[in-house]
Amino acid sequence: MGFYSTEINNPYIVDVGCGSNKIGNSKSVVGCDMFPSSDDIIQAAADDLPFESGSVDILFSAHCLEHMANPIKTLQEWCRVVGDDGVIWLVLPHRNRTFDSLRDLTAVEHLFDDLAENTPEEDMTHWEEFRAKVILSGHRLVPSEYIMPAQENKFTYFNSKRLIHHHVWTLGTFIDLVKALGLEVTYGIEQVPGREDSFSIIFKGVMHDSI
Ligand SMILES: [Zn+2]
């Protein structure tokens, strides 16, 4: 492995969709979120980031992309901000180990359709499946406050808070997506230490021109 020098500049790290659990301390990581939990977090949608192209060295995001109705559009934005030299490091829920366990995995083709159709974040395509197979499934990981709004079919409650898991992956199917985008996978971690519901993946942000 590489030689580590203290003379290497600190990377510029952004945590997208950080919620109130931003990685690192406030000086070394810039947090951004649709719903900032404190003044030092930038208010931004994950698919429209206020960073110059190529200005971010490491884009970290945990449990965010599954909430996006148009994930490839979001990944394109993330590739833009990390540019040729940066990396994207994601932690995502593993279908088999979270409350999505009764759902079908998302096909790569579906995500390209979402991109081609410019699917908006108000998309209801996956709402009924999420409502029936997740919230009302009785799964132990479903937050109790989700139950009544789901019983009352309140899409707006879930959509306004970006609570819906639109798409569902395992490490293997997410690698398929990354490769279909012409991106280079650096590491895949089947199960995140200390977070058993999650897998993790690190990939380079250089996207094939044709995407
Ligand atoms: Zn979709």
Coordinates of C-alpha atoms and ligand atoms in Angstrom, one line a residue, residues 69 110 114 123 126 167, ligand 1:
A69 CA -36.0 9.0 -7.0
H110 CA -35.0 0.8 -14.3
D114 CA -35.5 7.1 -14.4
D123 CA -42.1 10.2 -8.1
H126 CA -42.4 2.9 -5.7
H167 CA -34.6 1.8 -4.8
Ligands
ZN1 ZN -37.4 4.4 -9.6

